[in-house]
JSON list of C-alpha atoms in Angstrom, two decimals:
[
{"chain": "A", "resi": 1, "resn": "UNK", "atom": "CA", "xyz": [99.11, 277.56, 66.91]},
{"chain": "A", "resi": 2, "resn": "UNK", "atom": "CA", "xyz": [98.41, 276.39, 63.87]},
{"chain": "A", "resi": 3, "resn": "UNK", "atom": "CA", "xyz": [94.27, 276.36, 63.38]},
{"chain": "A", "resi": 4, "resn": "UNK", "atom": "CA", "xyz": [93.66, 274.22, 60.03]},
{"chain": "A", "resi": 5, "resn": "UNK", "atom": "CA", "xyz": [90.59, 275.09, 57.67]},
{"chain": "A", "resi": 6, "resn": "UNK", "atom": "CA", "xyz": [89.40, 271.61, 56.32]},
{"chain": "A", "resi": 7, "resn": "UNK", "atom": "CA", "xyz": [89.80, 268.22, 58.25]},
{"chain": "A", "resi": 8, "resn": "UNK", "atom": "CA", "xyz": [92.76, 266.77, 60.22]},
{"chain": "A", "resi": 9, "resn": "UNK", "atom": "CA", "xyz": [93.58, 262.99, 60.85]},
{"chain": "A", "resi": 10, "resn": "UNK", "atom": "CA", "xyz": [92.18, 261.49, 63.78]},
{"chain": "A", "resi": 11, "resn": "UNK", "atom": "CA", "xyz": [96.14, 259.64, 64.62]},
{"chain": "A", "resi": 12, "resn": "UNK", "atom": "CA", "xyz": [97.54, 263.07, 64.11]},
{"chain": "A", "resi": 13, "resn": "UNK", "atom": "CA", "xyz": [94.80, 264.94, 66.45]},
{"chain": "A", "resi": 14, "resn": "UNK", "atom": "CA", "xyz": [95.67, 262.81, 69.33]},
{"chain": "A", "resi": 15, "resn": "UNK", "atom": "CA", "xyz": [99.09, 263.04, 69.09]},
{"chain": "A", "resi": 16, "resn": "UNK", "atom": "CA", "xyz": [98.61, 266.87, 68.58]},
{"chain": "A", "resi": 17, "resn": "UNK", "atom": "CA", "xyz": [96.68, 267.48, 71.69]},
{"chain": "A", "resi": 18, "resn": "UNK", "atom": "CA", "xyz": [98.10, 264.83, 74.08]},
{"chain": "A", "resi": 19, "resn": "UNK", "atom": "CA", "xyz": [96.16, 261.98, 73.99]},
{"chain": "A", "resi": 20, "resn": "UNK", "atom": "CA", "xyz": [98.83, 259.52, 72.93]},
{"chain": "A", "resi": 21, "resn": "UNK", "atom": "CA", "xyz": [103.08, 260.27, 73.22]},
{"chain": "A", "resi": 22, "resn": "UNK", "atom": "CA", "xyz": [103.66, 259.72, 69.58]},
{"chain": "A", "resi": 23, "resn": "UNK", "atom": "CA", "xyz": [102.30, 259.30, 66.12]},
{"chain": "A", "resi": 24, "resn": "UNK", "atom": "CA", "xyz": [103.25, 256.34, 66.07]},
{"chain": "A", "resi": 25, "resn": "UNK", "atom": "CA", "xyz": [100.91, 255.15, 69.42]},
{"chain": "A", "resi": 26, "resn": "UNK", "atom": "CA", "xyz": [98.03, 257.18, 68.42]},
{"chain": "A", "resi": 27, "resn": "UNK", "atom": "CA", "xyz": [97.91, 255.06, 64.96]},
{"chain": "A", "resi": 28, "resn": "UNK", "atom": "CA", "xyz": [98.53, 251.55, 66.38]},
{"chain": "A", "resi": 29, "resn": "UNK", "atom": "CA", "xyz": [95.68, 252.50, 68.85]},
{"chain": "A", "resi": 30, "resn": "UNK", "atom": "CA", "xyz": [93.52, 253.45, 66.06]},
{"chain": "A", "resi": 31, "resn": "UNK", "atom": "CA", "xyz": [94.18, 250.15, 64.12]},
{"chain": "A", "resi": 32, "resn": "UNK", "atom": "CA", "xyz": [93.58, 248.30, 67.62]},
{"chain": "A", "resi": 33, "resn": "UNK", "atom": "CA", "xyz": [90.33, 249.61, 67.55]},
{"chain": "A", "resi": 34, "resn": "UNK", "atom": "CA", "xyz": [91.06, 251.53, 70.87]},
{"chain": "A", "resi": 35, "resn": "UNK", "atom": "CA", "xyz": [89.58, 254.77, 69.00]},
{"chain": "A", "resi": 36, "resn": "UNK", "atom": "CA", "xyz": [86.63, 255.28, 68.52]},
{"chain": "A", "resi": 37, "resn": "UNK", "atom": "CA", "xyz": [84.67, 258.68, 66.30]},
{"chain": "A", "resi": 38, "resn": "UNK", "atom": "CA", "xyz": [81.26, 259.19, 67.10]},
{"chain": "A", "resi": 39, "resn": "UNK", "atom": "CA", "xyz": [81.04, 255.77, 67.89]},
{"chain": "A", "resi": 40, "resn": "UNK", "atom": "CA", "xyz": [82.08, 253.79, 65.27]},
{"chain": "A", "resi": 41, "resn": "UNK", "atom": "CA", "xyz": [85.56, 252.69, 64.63]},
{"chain": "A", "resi": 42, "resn": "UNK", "atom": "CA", "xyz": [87.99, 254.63, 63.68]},
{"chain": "A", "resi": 43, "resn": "UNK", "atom": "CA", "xyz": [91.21, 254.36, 61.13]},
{"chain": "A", "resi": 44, "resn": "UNK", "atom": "CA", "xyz": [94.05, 256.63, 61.87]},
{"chain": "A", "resi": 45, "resn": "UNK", "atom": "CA", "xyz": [93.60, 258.41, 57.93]},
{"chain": "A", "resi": 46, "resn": "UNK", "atom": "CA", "xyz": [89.79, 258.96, 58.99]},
{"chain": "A", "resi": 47, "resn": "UNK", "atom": "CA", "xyz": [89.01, 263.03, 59.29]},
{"chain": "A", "resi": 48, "resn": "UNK", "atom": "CA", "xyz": [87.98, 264.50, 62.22]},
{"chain": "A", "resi": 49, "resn": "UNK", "atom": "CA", "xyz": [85.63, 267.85, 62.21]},
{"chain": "A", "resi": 50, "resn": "UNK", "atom": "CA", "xyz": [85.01, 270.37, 65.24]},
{"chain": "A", "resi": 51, "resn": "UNK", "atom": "CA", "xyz": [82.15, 268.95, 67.12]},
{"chain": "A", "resi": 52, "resn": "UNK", "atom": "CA", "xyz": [83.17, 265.38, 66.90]},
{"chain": "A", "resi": 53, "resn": "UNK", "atom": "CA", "xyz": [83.40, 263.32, 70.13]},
{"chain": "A", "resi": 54, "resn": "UNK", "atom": "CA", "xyz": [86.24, 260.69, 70.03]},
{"chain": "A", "resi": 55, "resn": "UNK", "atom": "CA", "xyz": [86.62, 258.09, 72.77]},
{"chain": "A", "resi": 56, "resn": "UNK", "atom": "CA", "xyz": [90.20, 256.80, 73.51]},
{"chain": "A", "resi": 57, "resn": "UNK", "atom": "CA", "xyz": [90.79, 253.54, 75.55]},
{"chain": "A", "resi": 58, "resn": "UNK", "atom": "CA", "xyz": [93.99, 252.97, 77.54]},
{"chain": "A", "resi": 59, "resn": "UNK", "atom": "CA", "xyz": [95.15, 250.67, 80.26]},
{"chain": "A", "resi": 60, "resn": "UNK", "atom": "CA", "xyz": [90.96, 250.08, 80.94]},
{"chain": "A", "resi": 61, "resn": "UNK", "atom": "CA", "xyz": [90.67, 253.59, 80.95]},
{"chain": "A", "resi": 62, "resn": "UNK", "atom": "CA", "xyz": [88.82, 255.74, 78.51]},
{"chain": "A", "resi": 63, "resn": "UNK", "atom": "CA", "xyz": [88.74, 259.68, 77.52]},
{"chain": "A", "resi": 64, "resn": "UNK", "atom": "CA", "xyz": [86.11, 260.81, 76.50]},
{"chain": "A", "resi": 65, "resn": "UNK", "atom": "CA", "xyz": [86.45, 264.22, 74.27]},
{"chain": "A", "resi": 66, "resn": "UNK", "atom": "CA", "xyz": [84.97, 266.23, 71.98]},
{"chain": "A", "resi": 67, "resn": "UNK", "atom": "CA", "xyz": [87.03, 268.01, 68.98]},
{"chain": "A", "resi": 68, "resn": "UNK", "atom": "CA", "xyz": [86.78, 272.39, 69.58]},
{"chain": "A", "resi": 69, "resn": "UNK", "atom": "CA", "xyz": [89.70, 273.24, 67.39]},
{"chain": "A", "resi": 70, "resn": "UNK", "atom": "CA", "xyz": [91.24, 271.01, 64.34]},
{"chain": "A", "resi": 71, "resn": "UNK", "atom": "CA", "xyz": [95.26, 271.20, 64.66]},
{"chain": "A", "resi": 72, "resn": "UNK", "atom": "CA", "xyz": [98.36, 269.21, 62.90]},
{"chain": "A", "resi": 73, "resn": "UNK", "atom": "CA", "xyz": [101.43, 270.14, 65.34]},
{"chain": "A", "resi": 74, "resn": "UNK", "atom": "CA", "xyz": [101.79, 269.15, 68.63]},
{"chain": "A", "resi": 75, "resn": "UNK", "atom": "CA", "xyz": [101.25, 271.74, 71.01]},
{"chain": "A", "resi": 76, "resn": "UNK", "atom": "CA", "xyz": [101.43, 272.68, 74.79]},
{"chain": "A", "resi": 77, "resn": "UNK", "atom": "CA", "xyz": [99.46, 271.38, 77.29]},
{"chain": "A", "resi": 78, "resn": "UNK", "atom": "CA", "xyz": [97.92, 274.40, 77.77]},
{"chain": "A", "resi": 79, "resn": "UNK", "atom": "CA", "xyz": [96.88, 275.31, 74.02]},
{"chain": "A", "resi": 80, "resn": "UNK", "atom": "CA", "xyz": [96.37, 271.63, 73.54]},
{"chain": "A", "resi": 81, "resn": "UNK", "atom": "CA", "xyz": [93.55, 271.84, 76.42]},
{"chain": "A", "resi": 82, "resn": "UNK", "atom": "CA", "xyz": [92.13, 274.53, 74.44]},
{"chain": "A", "resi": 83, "resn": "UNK", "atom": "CA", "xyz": [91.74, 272.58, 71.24]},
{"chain": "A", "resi": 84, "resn": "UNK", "atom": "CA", "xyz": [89.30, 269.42, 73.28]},
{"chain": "A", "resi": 85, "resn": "UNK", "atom": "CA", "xyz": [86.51, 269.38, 75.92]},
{"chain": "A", "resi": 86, "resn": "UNK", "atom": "CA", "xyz": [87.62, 266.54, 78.34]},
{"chain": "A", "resi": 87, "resn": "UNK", "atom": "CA", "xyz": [83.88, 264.62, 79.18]},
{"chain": "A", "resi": 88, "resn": "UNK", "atom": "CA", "xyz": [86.11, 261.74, 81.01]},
{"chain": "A", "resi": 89, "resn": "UNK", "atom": "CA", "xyz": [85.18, 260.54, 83.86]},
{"chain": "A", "resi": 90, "resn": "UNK", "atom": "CA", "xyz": [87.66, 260.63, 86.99]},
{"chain": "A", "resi": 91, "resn": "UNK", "atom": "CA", "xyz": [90.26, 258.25, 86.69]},
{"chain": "A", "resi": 92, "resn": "UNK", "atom": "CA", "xyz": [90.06, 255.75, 89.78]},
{"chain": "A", "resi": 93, "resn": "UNK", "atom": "CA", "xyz": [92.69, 256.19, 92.45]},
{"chain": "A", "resi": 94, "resn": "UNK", "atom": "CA", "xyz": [96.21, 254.09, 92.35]},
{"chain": "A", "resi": 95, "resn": "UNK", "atom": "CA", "xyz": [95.76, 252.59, 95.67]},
{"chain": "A", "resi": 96, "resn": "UNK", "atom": "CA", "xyz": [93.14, 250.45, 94.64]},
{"chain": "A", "resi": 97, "resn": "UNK", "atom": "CA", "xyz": [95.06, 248.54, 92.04]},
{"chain": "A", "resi": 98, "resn": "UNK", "atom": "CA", "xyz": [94.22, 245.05, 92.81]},
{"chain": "A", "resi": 99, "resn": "UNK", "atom": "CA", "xyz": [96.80, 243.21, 94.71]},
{"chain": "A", "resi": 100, "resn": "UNK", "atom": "CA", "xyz": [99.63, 241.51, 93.38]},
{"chain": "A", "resi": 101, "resn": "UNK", "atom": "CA", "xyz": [101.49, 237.88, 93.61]},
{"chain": "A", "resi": 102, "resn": "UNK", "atom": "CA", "xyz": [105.29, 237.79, 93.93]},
{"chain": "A", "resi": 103, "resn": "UNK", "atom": "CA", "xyz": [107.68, 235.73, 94.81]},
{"chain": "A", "resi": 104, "resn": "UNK", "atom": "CA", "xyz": [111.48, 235.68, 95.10]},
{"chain": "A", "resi": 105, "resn": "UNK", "atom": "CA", "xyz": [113.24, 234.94, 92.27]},
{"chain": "A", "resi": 106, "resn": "UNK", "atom": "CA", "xyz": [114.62, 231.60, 92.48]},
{"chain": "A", "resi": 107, "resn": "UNK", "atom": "CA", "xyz": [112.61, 230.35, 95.13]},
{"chain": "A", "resi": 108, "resn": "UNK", "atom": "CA", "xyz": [111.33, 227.43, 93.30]},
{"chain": "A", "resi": 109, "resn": "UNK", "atom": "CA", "xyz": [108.40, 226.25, 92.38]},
{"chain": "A", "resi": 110, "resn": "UNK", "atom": "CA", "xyz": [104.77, 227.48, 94.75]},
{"chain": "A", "resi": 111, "resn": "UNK", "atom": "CA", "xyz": [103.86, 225.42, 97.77]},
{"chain": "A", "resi": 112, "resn": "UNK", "atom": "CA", "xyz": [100.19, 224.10, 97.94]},
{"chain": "A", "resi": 113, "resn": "UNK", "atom": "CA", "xyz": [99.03, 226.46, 100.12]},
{"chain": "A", "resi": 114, "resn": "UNK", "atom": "CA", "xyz": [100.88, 229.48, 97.81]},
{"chain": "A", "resi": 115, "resn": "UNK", "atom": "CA", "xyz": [99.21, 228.09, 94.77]},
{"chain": "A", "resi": 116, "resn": "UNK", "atom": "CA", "xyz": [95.99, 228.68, 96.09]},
{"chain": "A", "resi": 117, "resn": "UNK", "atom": "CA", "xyz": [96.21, 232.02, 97.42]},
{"chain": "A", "resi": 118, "resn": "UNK", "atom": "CA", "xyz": [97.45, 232.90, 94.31]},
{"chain": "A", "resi": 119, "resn": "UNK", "atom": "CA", "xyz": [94.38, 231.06, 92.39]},
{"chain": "A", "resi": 120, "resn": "UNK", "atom": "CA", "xyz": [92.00, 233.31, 94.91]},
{"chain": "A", "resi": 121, "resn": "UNK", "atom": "CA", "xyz": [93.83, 236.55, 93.85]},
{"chain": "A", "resi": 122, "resn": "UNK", "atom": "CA", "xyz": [92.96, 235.37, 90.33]},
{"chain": "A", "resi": 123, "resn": "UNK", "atom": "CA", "xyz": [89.55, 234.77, 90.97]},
{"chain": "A", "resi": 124, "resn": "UNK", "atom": "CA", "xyz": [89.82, 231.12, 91.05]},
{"chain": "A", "resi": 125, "resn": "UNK", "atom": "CA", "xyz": [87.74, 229.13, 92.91]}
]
């Protein structure tokens, strides 16, 4: 593991630990504004410091952690665990995804009564 002295990068942090699959996604989320430091926005060059609680959005989902341990390689899951407190709450369950439209492909265009189930799914009137 490789503990750093000083400050790390806040894109490189969450692609260190987990939070995000690549570099690449941790720093397009940062200039998205889907990160956030301590509650303000945060840049994917800004520092991060033990003790600092960063807040990650995703798919209407957001982790909540707070820094422990400053690294620069990706780890393990479990050493990467080590290096975060998670203060997330539960992510809800799959099975109450709200509930989807389809239709066959090539089946034309919707019927009256199709077009306005589909407008209530929406939220429609």
């Amino acid at each position: 593991m490789a503990e750093e002295q000083g400050s790390v990068r806040v894109d490189v942090w969450i692609w260190s630990v987990r939070l995000a699959r690549t570099r690449a996604l941790a720093a397009a989320a940062c200039k998205a504004g889907h990160v956030r430091v301590n509650g303000e926005r945060a840049k994917p060059a800004q520092t991060l410091r033990p003790g600092d609680e960063v807040r990650v959005r995703e798919e209407g989902y957001e982790r909540v952690v707070v820094v422990t341990k400053l690294i620069r390689k990706r780890v393990g899951a479990p050493v990467a665990a080590e290096c975060l407190v998670d203060n997330s709450t539960p992510r809800p369950p799959r099975e109450f995804v709200a509930p989807t439209f389809e239709r066959d492909r090539g089946a034309g265009r919707p019927t009256k009564r199709e077009r306005r189930d589909l407008d209530q799914l929406r939220g429609g009137r």
